[in-house]
Amino acid sequence: MSTSRRGFLKGILGTGAAGAAATALPGCAPDIDPAPVTDVTASEAGTVDLLVTRYPDLEPVGGAITLRVPGEPTPLLVAHTKGGGARDDFSVVSSICTHVGCPLGYDGKDVVCPCHLSRFSPTTGAVLEKPATVPLKTYVAEYNPGTKVLRIDLRAGQAGFPAAVNGQVVLPLLDFPELRNNGSSVTGIPSGYGKRIFVFRLEDGTLSAVDAICTHQQCEVEYRQQETDLFCPCHASTFTRTGEVTKAPATLPLKKFTVTETADAVVVSGVS
Ligand code: FES
Ligand code: FES
């Protein structure tokens, strides 16, 4: 591995994780480097505007950059996937490989992991080649060919799921009647927050709400109804429905939200 690639890994992952990723790099890794890193800040509304002509690594078709945004769980890989004036198009996905956490690059066609050669679709995040098995998170982005500004919305939500307003998500029981039942669950991505949350009515009737971002390497956990736990598909950590770790490699609990209820709604607070 080149000195520059080792230095890059340190920059993006920190010294400890860079060591692990560097150890993982095979001698025959292709000449794909992680995309160059740029630090940006998001607006209060959770958007990032990139004037594409300011980023020489992104401006040509096939180019890509890695964006570090304070408060985001992982850096973002922005790839220039199509070209031709008004037909320019860009894709934005998480830039950390779901296999063992290496930073990703773009070869002009696929998102590629230099460590063990997993490939992902830049548009859907789907795994195209193993060893990774878990897709990348995708982000909503819109390019304005007139201004040449790419706007990335970090807090886009899921249609039909209530938005986070002033840090609160209100789930009316009329729309989510299952939350009346003990042992039930609801999940969705509130716009204004942009990350999945889980809300549970436990068997004893109490409520719990947690964030879906695994505290190991920021994959998204899934609810397993049969096991009544939250399972991370990346490296098999498990958590209780109240967010406590029950199986490593994660060591920290999931982010927990405050949950209250009124006569006709469940209210999740602290969603910001
Ligand atoms: S870290 Fe192993 S394929 Fe990406
Ligand atoms: S990201 Fe590694 S266990 Fe979840």
PDB file of C-alpha atoms and ligand atoms in Angstrom:
ATOM      1  CA  MET A   1       0.000   0.000   0.000  1.00  0.00           C
ATOM      2  CA  SER A   2       1.293   3.428  -0.870  1.00  0.00           C
ATOM      3  CA  THR A   3       2.219   5.901   1.838  1.00  0.00           C
ATOM      4  CA  SER A   4      -0.438   8.234   0.478  1.00  0.00           C
ATOM      5  CA  ARG A   5      -3.176   5.639   0.797  1.00  0.00           C
ATOM      6  CA  ARG A   6      -2.111   4.813   4.361  1.00  0.00           C
ATOM      7  CA  GLY A   7      -2.140   8.533   5.147  1.00  0.00           C
ATOM      8  CA  PHE A   8      -5.563   8.867   3.605  1.00  0.00           C
ATOM      9  CA  LEU A   9      -6.965   6.049   5.731  1.00  0.00           C
ATOM     10  CA  LYS A  10      -5.617   7.755   8.840  1.00  0.00           C
ATOM     11  CA  GLY A  11      -7.237  11.009   7.787  1.00  0.00           C
ATOM     12  CA  ILE A  12     -10.678   9.625   7.166  1.00  0.00           C
ATOM     13  CA  LEU A  13     -10.916   6.863   9.767  1.00  0.00           C
ATOM     14  CA  GLY A  14      -8.621   7.934  12.575  1.00  0.00           C
ATOM     15  CA  THR A  15      -5.447   6.131  13.584  1.00  0.00           C
ATOM     16  CA  GLY A  16      -6.945   2.963  15.138  1.00  0.00           C
ATOM     17  CA  ALA A  17      -9.458   2.202  12.410  1.00  0.00           C
ATOM     18  CA  ALA A  18      -6.901   3.112   9.760  1.00  0.00           C
ATOM     19  CA  GLY A  19      -4.578   0.488  11.203  1.00  0.00           C
ATOM     20  CA  ALA A  20      -7.296  -2.148  10.949  1.00  0.00           C
ATOM     21  CA  ALA A  21      -8.204  -1.123   7.419  1.00  0.00           C
ATOM     22  CA  ALA A  22      -4.556  -0.981   6.382  1.00  0.00           C
ATOM     23  CA  THR A  23      -3.988  -4.492   7.733  1.00  0.00           C
ATOM     24  CA  ALA A  24      -7.001  -5.634   5.742  1.00  0.00           C
ATOM     25  CA  LEU A  25      -5.629  -4.352   2.428  1.00  0.00           C
ATOM     26  CA  PRO A  26      -4.411  -7.201   0.255  1.00  0.00           C
ATOM     27  CA  GLY A  27      -1.128  -6.827  -1.610  1.00  0.00           C
ATOM     28  CA  CYS A  28      -2.966  -7.163  -4.915  1.00  0.00           C
ATOM     29  CA  ALA A  29      -5.473  -4.347  -4.306  1.00  0.00           C
ATOM     30  CA  PRO A  30      -6.304  -2.576  -7.577  1.00  0.00           C
ATOM     31  CA  ASP A  31      -5.190   0.948  -8.181  1.00  0.00           C
ATOM     32  CA  ILE A  32      -8.389   2.367  -6.708  1.00  0.00           C
ATOM     33  CA  ASP A  33      -7.886   4.897  -3.991  1.00  0.00           C
ATOM     34  CA  PRO A  34     -10.607   6.192  -1.722  1.00  0.00           C
ATOM     35  CA  ALA A  35     -12.112   9.389  -3.145  1.00  0.00           C
ATOM     36  CA  PRO A  36     -10.320  12.592  -1.950  1.00  0.00           C
ATOM     37  CA  VAL A  37     -11.743  14.112   1.214  1.00  0.00           C
ATOM     38  CA  THR A  38     -13.401  17.511   1.528  1.00  0.00           C
ATOM     39  CA  ASP A  39     -14.817  18.972   4.733  1.00  0.00           C
ATOM     40  CA  VAL A  40     -18.147  20.790   4.416  1.00  0.00           C
ATOM     41  CA  THR A  41     -20.882  21.931   6.763  1.00  0.00           C
ATOM     42  CA  ALA A  42     -24.611  21.431   6.362  1.00  0.00           C
ATOM     43  CA  SER A  43     -27.189  24.224   6.519  1.00  0.00           C
ATOM     44  CA  GLU A  44     -29.610  24.353   9.447  1.00  0.00           C
ATOM     45  CA  ALA A  45     -32.111  22.583   7.221  1.00  0.00           C
ATOM     46  CA  GLY A  46     -29.652  19.706   6.758  1.00  0.00           C
ATOM     47  CA  THR A  47     -28.665  20.401   3.151  1.00  0.00           C
ATOM     48  CA  VAL A  48     -25.199  20.629   1.632  1.00  0.00           C
ATOM     49  CA  ASP A  49     -24.750  22.691  -1.555  1.00  0.00           C
ATOM     50  CA  LEU A  50     -21.737  21.881  -3.718  1.00  0.00           C
ATOM     51  CA  LEU A  51     -20.783  24.184  -6.569  1.00  0.00           C
ATOM     52  CA  VAL A  52     -19.435  21.372  -8.695  1.00  0.00           C
ATOM     53  CA  THR A  53     -16.991  23.566 -10.641  1.00  0.00           C
ATOM     54  CA  ARG A  54     -15.141  24.243  -7.374  1.00  0.00           C
ATOM     55  CA  TYR A  55     -14.225  20.565  -6.974  1.00  0.00           C
ATOM     56  CA  PRO A  56     -11.771  19.458  -9.671  1.00  0.00           C
ATOM     57  CA  ASP A  57     -11.942  15.840  -8.450  1.00  0.00           C
ATOM     58  CA  LEU A  58     -15.733  15.825  -8.932  1.00  0.00           C
ATOM     59  CA  GLU A  59     -16.230  18.016 -12.001  1.00  0.00           C
ATOM     60  CA  PRO A  60     -15.240  15.493 -14.710  1.00  0.00           C
ATOM     61  CA  VAL A  61     -17.627  12.619 -15.404  1.00  0.00           C
ATOM     62  CA  GLY A  62     -16.296   9.623 -13.458  1.00  0.00           C
ATOM     63  CA  GLY A  63     -14.914  11.873 -10.716  1.00  0.00           C
ATOM     64  CA  ALA A  64     -15.740  11.538  -7.035  1.00  0.00           C
ATOM     65  CA  ILE A  65     -15.057  13.124  -3.669  1.00  0.00           C
ATOM     66  CA  THR A  66     -15.577  12.104  -0.056  1.00  0.00           C
ATOM     67  CA  LEU A  67     -17.482  14.609   2.040  1.00  0.00           C
ATOM     68  CA  ARG A  68     -17.035  14.845   5.793  1.00  0.00           C
ATOM     69  CA  VAL A  69     -19.982  16.624   7.372  1.00  0.00           C
ATOM     70  CA  PRO A  70     -19.978  17.322  11.127  1.00  0.00           C
ATOM     71  CA  GLY A  71     -22.762  15.351  12.836  1.00  0.00           C
ATOM     72  CA  GLU A  72     -23.155  12.783  10.050  1.00  0.00           C
ATOM     73  CA  PRO A  73     -22.507   9.183  11.165  1.00  0.00           C
ATOM     74  CA  THR A  74     -20.340   8.416   8.113  1.00  0.00           C
ATOM     75  CA  PRO A  75     -18.647  10.451   5.376  1.00  0.00           C
ATOM     76  CA  LEU A  76     -20.448  10.578   2.009  1.00  0.00           C
ATOM     77  CA  LEU A  77     -19.135   9.495  -1.375  1.00  0.00           C
ATOM     78  CA  VAL A  78     -20.299  11.864  -4.135  1.00  0.00           C
ATOM     79  CA  ALA A  79     -19.827  10.427  -7.639  1.00  0.00           C
ATOM     80  CA  HIS A  80     -20.274  12.159 -11.013  1.00  0.00           C
ATOM     81  CA  THR A  81     -22.063   9.314 -12.769  1.00  0.00           C
ATOM     82  CA  LYS A  82     -23.253  10.869 -16.038  1.00  0.00           C
ATOM     83  CA  GLY A  83     -22.240  13.820 -18.153  1.00  0.00           C
ATOM     84  CA  GLY A  84     -23.244  16.124 -20.918  1.00  0.00           C
ATOM     85  CA  GLY A  85     -24.465  19.543 -19.769  1.00  0.00           C
ATOM     86  CA  ALA A  86     -28.113  19.228 -18.716  1.00  0.00           C
ATOM     87  CA  ARG A  87     -27.690  15.459 -18.497  1.00  0.00           C
ATOM     88  CA  ASP A  88     -25.079  15.635 -15.743  1.00  0.00           C
ATOM     89  CA  ASP A  89     -25.991  13.378 -12.886  1.00  0.00           C
ATOM     90  CA  PHE A  90     -24.509  12.610  -9.494  1.00  0.00           C
ATOM     91  CA  SER A  91     -25.008   9.927  -6.854  1.00  0.00           C
ATOM     92  CA  VAL A  92     -24.398  10.108  -3.133  1.00  0.00           C
ATOM     93  CA  VAL A  93     -23.856   7.063  -0.898  1.00  0.00           C
ATOM     94  CA  SER A  94     -22.176   6.325   2.410  1.00  0.00           C
ATOM     95  CA  SER A  95     -18.418   6.183   1.819  1.00  0.00           C
ATOM     96  CA  ILE A  96     -17.650   3.440   4.351  1.00  0.00           C
ATOM     97  CA  CYS A  97     -17.666  -0.170   3.141  1.00  0.00           C
ATOM     98  CA  THR A  98     -20.175  -2.353   4.988  1.00  0.00           C
ATOM     99  CA  HIS A  99     -17.718  -5.270   5.028  1.00  0.00           C
ATOM    100  CA  VAL A 100     -15.086  -4.126   7.535  1.00  0.00           C
ATOM    101  CA  GLY A 101     -15.255  -0.390   7.206  1.00  0.00           C
ATOM    102  CA  CYS A 102     -12.724   0.706   4.565  1.00  0.00           C
ATOM    103  CA  PRO A 103     -13.249   4.053   2.809  1.00  0.00           C
ATOM    104  CA  LEU A 104     -14.587   3.659  -0.719  1.00  0.00           C
ATOM    105  CA  GLY A 105     -13.535   4.904  -4.148  1.00  0.00           C
ATOM    106  CA  TYR A 106     -15.242   5.229  -7.537  1.00  0.00           C
ATOM    107  CA  ASP A 107     -13.846   3.773 -10.752  1.00  0.00           C
ATOM    108  CA  GLY A 108     -16.159   5.689 -13.096  1.00  0.00           C
ATOM    109  CA  LYS A 109     -18.719   2.863 -13.091  1.00  0.00           C
ATOM    110  CA  ASP A 110     -18.999   1.278  -9.649  1.00  0.00           C
ATOM    111  CA  VAL A 111     -18.242   2.232  -6.088  1.00  0.00           C
ATOM    112  CA  VAL A 112     -15.232   0.064  -5.217  1.00  0.00           C
ATOM    113  CA  CYS A 113     -13.652  -0.966  -1.946  1.00  0.00           C
ATOM    114  CA  PRO A 114      -9.824  -1.010  -2.197  1.00  0.00           C
ATOM    115  CA  CYS A 115      -9.544  -3.437   0.740  1.00  0.00           C
ATOM    116  CA  HIS A 116     -11.257  -6.609  -0.514  1.00  0.00           C
ATOM    117  CA  LEU A 117     -12.723  -5.461  -3.817  1.00  0.00           C
ATOM    118  CA  SER A 118     -16.414  -5.331  -2.985  1.00  0.00           C
ATOM    119  CA  ARG A 119     -18.390  -3.349  -5.556  1.00  0.00           C
ATOM    120  CA  PHE A 120     -21.567  -1.363  -5.059  1.00  0.00           C
ATOM    121  CA  SER A 121     -24.021   0.436  -7.330  1.00  0.00           C
ATOM    122  CA  PRO A 122     -23.462   4.202  -7.034  1.00  0.00           C
ATOM    123  CA  THR A 123     -27.182   4.845  -7.596  1.00  0.00           C
ATOM    124  CA  THR A 124     -28.868   2.236  -5.371  1.00  0.00           C
ATOM    125  CA  GLY A 125     -26.018   1.311  -3.016  1.00  0.00           C
ATOM    126  CA  ALA A 126     -26.700  -2.381  -3.809  1.00  0.00           C
ATOM    127  CA  VAL A 127     -23.848  -4.871  -3.478  1.00  0.00           C
ATOM    128  CA  LEU A 128     -22.602  -5.886  -6.941  1.00  0.00           C
ATOM    129  CA  GLU A 129     -19.655  -7.987  -5.773  1.00  0.00           C
ATOM    130  CA  LYS A 130     -18.904  -9.574  -2.395  1.00  0.00           C
ATOM    131  CA  PRO A 131     -17.422  -9.999   0.212  1.00  0.00           C
ATOM    132  CA  ALA A 132     -19.689  -7.147   1.403  1.00  0.00           C
ATOM    133  CA  THR A 133     -23.295  -8.291   1.656  1.00  0.00           C
ATOM    134  CA  VAL A 134     -25.012  -5.189   3.038  1.00  0.00           C
ATOM    135  CA  PRO A 135     -25.916  -2.280   0.730  1.00  0.00           C
ATOM    136  CA  LEU A 136     -24.673   1.267   1.224  1.00  0.00           C
ATOM    137  CA  LYS A 137     -26.960   3.989   2.501  1.00  0.00           C
ATOM    138  CA  THR A 138     -28.088   6.325  -0.293  1.00  0.00           C
ATOM    139  CA  TYR A 139     -28.810  10.043  -0.017  1.00  0.00           C
ATOM    140  CA  VAL A 140     -31.222  12.276  -1.901  1.00  0.00           C
ATOM    141  CA  ALA A 141     -29.396  14.755  -4.158  1.00  0.00           C
ATOM    142  CA  GLU A 142     -30.498  17.111  -6.918  1.00  0.00           C
ATOM    143  CA  TYR A 143     -28.292  18.808  -9.495  1.00  0.00           C
ATOM    144  CA  ASN A 144     -29.175  22.176 -10.995  1.00  0.00           C
ATOM    145  CA  PRO A 145     -27.492  22.353 -14.425  1.00  0.00           C
ATOM    146  CA  GLY A 146     -28.076  26.132 -14.580  1.00  0.00           C
ATOM    147  CA  THR A 147     -26.247  27.010 -11.376  1.00  0.00           C
ATOM    148  CA  LYS A 148     -24.092  23.833 -11.401  1.00  0.00           C
ATOM    149  CA  VAL A 149     -24.976  23.313  -7.742  1.00  0.00           C
ATOM    150  CA  LEU A 150     -25.547  19.832  -6.382  1.00  0.00           C
ATOM    151  CA  ARG A 151     -27.834  19.950  -3.337  1.00  0.00           C
ATOM    152  CA  ILE A 152     -27.617  16.969  -0.971  1.00  0.00           C
ATOM    153  CA  ASP A 153     -30.469  16.536   1.497  1.00  0.00           C
ATOM    154  CA  LEU A 154     -29.124  14.799   4.605  1.00  0.00           C
ATOM    155  CA  ARG A 155     -32.485  14.831   6.357  1.00  0.00           C
ATOM    156  CA  ALA A 156     -34.821  13.545   3.659  1.00  0.00           C
ATOM    157  CA  GLY A 157     -37.465  11.227   5.075  1.00  0.00           C
ATOM    158  CA  GLN A 158     -39.673   8.358   4.110  1.00  0.00           C
ATOM    159  CA  ALA A 159     -43.003   9.162   2.420  1.00  0.00           C
ATOM    160  CA  GLY A 160     -45.911   8.488   4.755  1.00  0.00           C
ATOM    161  CA  PHE A 161     -43.867   8.620   7.956  1.00  0.00           C
ATOM    162  CA  PRO A 162     -44.312  11.674  10.219  1.00  0.00           C
ATOM    163  CA  ALA A 163     -41.622  14.352  10.044  1.00  0.00           C
ATOM    164  CA  ALA A 164     -39.437  15.442  12.955  1.00  0.00           C
ATOM    165  CA  VAL A 165     -40.558  18.930  13.906  1.00  0.00           C
ATOM    166  CA  ASN A 166     -38.559  20.723  16.580  1.00  0.00           C
ATOM    167  CA  GLY A 167     -37.054  17.341  17.447  1.00  0.00           C
ATOM    168  CA  GLN A 168     -40.435  15.646  17.936  1.00  0.00           C
ATOM    169  CA  VAL A 169     -42.058  12.903  15.903  1.00  0.00           C
ATOM    170  CA  VAL A 170     -45.779  12.486  16.608  1.00  0.00           C
ATOM    171  CA  LEU A 171     -47.233   9.081  15.705  1.00  0.00           C
ATOM    172  CA  PRO A 172     -51.045   9.322  15.792  1.00  0.00           C
ATOM    173  CA  LEU A 173     -52.598   6.067  17.028  1.00  0.00           C
ATOM    174  CA  LEU A 174     -55.164   6.363  14.248  1.00  0.00           C
ATOM    175  CA  ASP A 175     -52.325   5.976  11.719  1.00  0.00           C
ATOM    176  CA  PHE A 176     -50.224   3.585  13.814  1.00  0.00           C
ATOM    177  CA  PRO A 177     -52.858   1.487  15.648  1.00  0.00           C
ATOM    178  CA  GLU A 178     -50.333  -1.304  16.273  1.00  0.00           C
ATOM    179  CA  LEU A 179     -48.696   0.910  18.907  1.00  0.00           C
ATOM    180  CA  ARG A 180     -51.720   0.216  21.158  1.00  0.00           C
ATOM    181  CA  ASN A 181     -50.611  -3.421  21.381  1.00  0.00           C
ATOM    182  CA  ASN A 182     -47.956  -4.763  23.713  1.00  0.00           C
ATOM    183  CA  GLY A 183     -45.064  -6.378  21.799  1.00  0.00           C
ATOM    184  CA  SER A 184     -45.515  -4.148  18.733  1.00  0.00           C
ATOM    185  CA  SER A 185     -43.075  -2.093  16.679  1.00  0.00           C
ATOM    186  CA  VAL A 186     -43.084   0.740  14.154  1.00  0.00           C
ATOM    187  CA  THR A 187     -40.174   1.951  12.070  1.00  0.00           C
ATOM    188  CA  GLY A 188     -39.576   4.731   9.561  1.00  0.00           C
ATOM    189  CA  ILE A 189     -37.366   7.645   8.552  1.00  0.00           C
ATOM    190  CA  PRO A 190     -38.690  11.038   9.677  1.00  0.00           C
ATOM    191  CA  SER A 191     -37.872  13.888   7.310  1.00  0.00           C
ATOM    192  CA  GLY A 192     -36.004  16.552   9.219  1.00  0.00           C
ATOM    193  CA  TYR A 193     -33.933  13.768  10.802  1.00  0.00           C
ATOM    194  CA  GLY A 194     -33.025  11.573   7.815  1.00  0.00           C
ATOM    195  CA  LYS A 195     -32.194   8.402   9.744  1.00  0.00           C
ATOM    196  CA  ARG A 196     -34.351   5.408  10.631  1.00  0.00           C
ATOM    197  CA  ILE A 197     -35.888   5.163  14.076  1.00  0.00           C
ATOM    198  CA  PHE A 198     -37.658   2.267  15.810  1.00  0.00           C
ATOM    199  CA  VAL A 199     -40.537   2.689  18.251  1.00  0.00           C
ATOM    200  CA  PHE A 200     -41.584  -0.262  20.429  1.00  0.00           C
ATOM    201  CA  ARG A 201     -44.481  -0.983  22.770  1.00  0.00           C
ATOM    202  CA  LEU A 202     -42.873  -3.610  24.984  1.00  0.00           C
ATOM    203  CA  GLU A 203     -44.667  -6.570  26.537  1.00  0.00           C
ATOM    204  CA  ASP A 204     -45.096  -4.696  29.839  1.00  0.00           C
ATOM    205  CA  GLY A 205     -46.816  -1.807  28.033  1.00  0.00           C
ATOM    206  CA  THR A 206     -43.904   0.643  28.286  1.00  0.00           C
ATOM    207  CA  LEU A 207     -42.591   2.476  25.215  1.00  0.00           C
ATOM    208  CA  SER A 208     -39.065   2.642  23.821  1.00  0.00           C
ATOM    209  CA  ALA A 209     -37.579   4.427  20.807  1.00  0.00           C
ATOM    210  CA  VAL A 210     -34.057   4.074  19.443  1.00  0.00           C
ATOM    211  CA  ASP A 211     -31.991   5.148  16.463  1.00  0.00           C
ATOM    212  CA  ALA A 212     -31.135   2.496  13.849  1.00  0.00           C
ATOM    213  CA  ILE A 213     -27.473   3.494  13.431  1.00  0.00           C
ATOM    214  CA  CYS A 214     -25.217   0.758  14.818  1.00  0.00           C
ATOM    215  CA  THR A 215     -22.573   2.170  17.141  1.00  0.00           C
ATOM    216  CA  HIS A 216     -19.859  -0.116  15.741  1.00  0.00           C
ATOM    217  CA  GLN A 217     -19.396   1.138  12.161  1.00  0.00           C
ATOM    218  CA  GLN A 218     -22.681   2.918  11.491  1.00  0.00           C
ATOM    219  CA  CYS A 219     -24.601   0.291   9.519  1.00  0.00           C
ATOM    220  CA  GLU A 220     -28.373   0.258   9.928  1.00  0.00           C
ATOM    221  CA  VAL A 221     -29.773  -2.306  12.385  1.00  0.00           C
ATOM    222  CA  GLU A 222     -32.891  -4.378  11.640  1.00  0.00           C
ATOM    223  CA  TYR A 223     -35.634  -5.549  13.971  1.00  0.00           C
ATOM    224  CA  ARG A 224     -35.894  -9.335  14.323  1.00  0.00           C
ATOM    225  CA  GLN A 225     -39.379 -10.068  15.545  1.00  0.00           C
ATOM    226  CA  GLN A 226     -38.721 -13.683  16.463  1.00  0.00           C
ATOM    227  CA  GLU A 227     -35.632 -12.873  18.537  1.00  0.00           C
ATOM    228  CA  THR A 228     -37.173  -9.584  19.736  1.00  0.00           C
ATOM    229  CA  ASP A 229     -33.848  -7.850  19.201  1.00  0.00           C
ATOM    230  CA  LEU A 230     -32.144  -5.383  16.867  1.00  0.00           C
ATOM    231  CA  PHE A 231     -29.564  -7.038  14.632  1.00  0.00           C
ATOM    232  CA  CYS A 232     -26.765  -5.385  12.675  1.00  0.00           C
ATOM    233  CA  PRO A 233     -26.305  -7.168   9.326  1.00  0.00           C
ATOM    234  CA  CYS A 234     -22.744  -5.858   8.916  1.00  0.00           C
ATOM    235  CA  HIS A 235     -20.935  -7.614  11.780  1.00  0.00           C
ATOM    236  CA  ALA A 236     -23.776  -9.248  13.737  1.00  0.00           C
ATOM    237  CA  SER A 237     -23.941  -7.022  16.807  1.00  0.00           C
ATOM    238  CA  THR A 238     -27.265  -7.265  18.611  1.00  0.00           C
ATOM    239  CA  PHE A 239     -29.138  -4.826  20.833  1.00  0.00           C
ATOM    240  CA  THR A 240     -32.230  -4.959  23.009  1.00  0.00           C
ATOM    241  CA  ARG A 241     -35.283  -2.941  22.007  1.00  0.00           C
ATOM    242  CA  THR A 242     -34.186  -0.370  24.572  1.00  0.00           C
ATOM    243  CA  GLY A 243     -30.829  -0.039  22.809  1.00  0.00           C
ATOM    244  CA  GLU A 244     -28.496  -2.003  25.113  1.00  0.00           C
ATOM    245  CA  VAL A 245     -25.714  -4.041  23.479  1.00  0.00           C
ATOM    246  CA  THR A 246     -26.197  -7.797  23.823  1.00  0.00           C
ATOM    247  CA  LYS A 247     -23.496  -8.921  21.384  1.00  0.00           C
ATOM    248  CA  ALA A 248     -20.195  -7.359  20.240  1.00  0.00           C
ATOM    249  CA  PRO A 249     -18.400  -6.010  18.260  1.00  0.00           C
ATOM    250  CA  ALA A 250     -20.528  -2.967  19.165  1.00  0.00           C
ATOM    251  CA  THR A 251     -19.824  -1.840  22.718  1.00  0.00           C
ATOM    252  CA  LEU A 252     -21.982   1.284  22.989  1.00  0.00           C
ATOM    253  CA  PRO A 253     -25.773   1.374  23.196  1.00  0.00           C
ATOM    254  CA  LEU A 254     -27.941   2.695  20.391  1.00  0.00           C
ATOM    255  CA  LYS A 255     -29.027   6.323  20.658  1.00  0.00           C
ATOM    256  CA  LYS A 256     -32.191   6.398  22.744  1.00  0.00           C
ATOM    257  CA  PHE A 257     -35.085   8.849  22.452  1.00  0.00           C
ATOM    258  CA  THR A 258     -37.610   9.953  25.038  1.00  0.00           C
ATOM    259  CA  VAL A 259     -41.099   8.558  24.387  1.00  0.00           C
ATOM    260  CA  THR A 260     -44.343   9.810  25.902  1.00  0.00           C
ATOM    261  CA  GLU A 261     -47.965   9.256  24.994  1.00  0.00           C
ATOM    262  CA  THR A 262     -51.130  11.267  24.883  1.00  0.00           C
ATOM    263  CA  ALA A 263     -54.673   9.943  24.555  1.00  0.00           C
ATOM    264  CA  ASP A 264     -54.303   9.650  20.801  1.00  0.00           C
ATOM    265  CA  ALA A 265     -50.598   9.638  19.909  1.00  0.00           C
ATOM    266  CA  VAL A 266     -47.136   8.385  20.775  1.00  0.00           C
ATOM    267  CA  VAL A 267     -44.602  11.221  20.859  1.00  0.00           C
ATOM    268  CA  VAL A 268     -40.876  10.623  20.316  1.00  0.00           C
ATOM    269  CA  SER A 269     -38.645  13.495  21.463  1.00  0.00           C
ATOM    270  CA  GLY A 270     -34.990  14.336  20.967  1.00  0.00           C
ATOM    271  CA  VAL A 271     -35.039  13.324  17.291  1.00  0.00           C
ATOM    272  CA  SER A 272     -32.400  15.777  16.117  1.00  0.00           C
TER     273      SER A 272
HETATM  274  S1  FES B   1     -13.749  -3.647   3.796  1.00  0.00           S
HETATM  275 FE1  FES B   1     -13.679  -5.600   2.892  1.00  0.00          FE
HETATM  276  S2  FES B   1     -14.603  -5.326   0.936  1.00  0.00           S
HETATM  277 FE2  FES B   1     -14.659  -3.403   1.850  1.00  0.00          FE
HETATM  278  S1  FES B   2     -21.553  -1.867  11.974  1.00  0.00           S
HETATM  279 FE1  FES B   2     -20.371  -3.503  12.761  1.00  0.00          FE
HETATM  280  S2  FES B   2     -21.737  -4.579  14.051  1.00  0.00           S
HETATM  281 FE2  FES B   2     -22.878  -2.936  13.272  1.00  0.00          FE
END
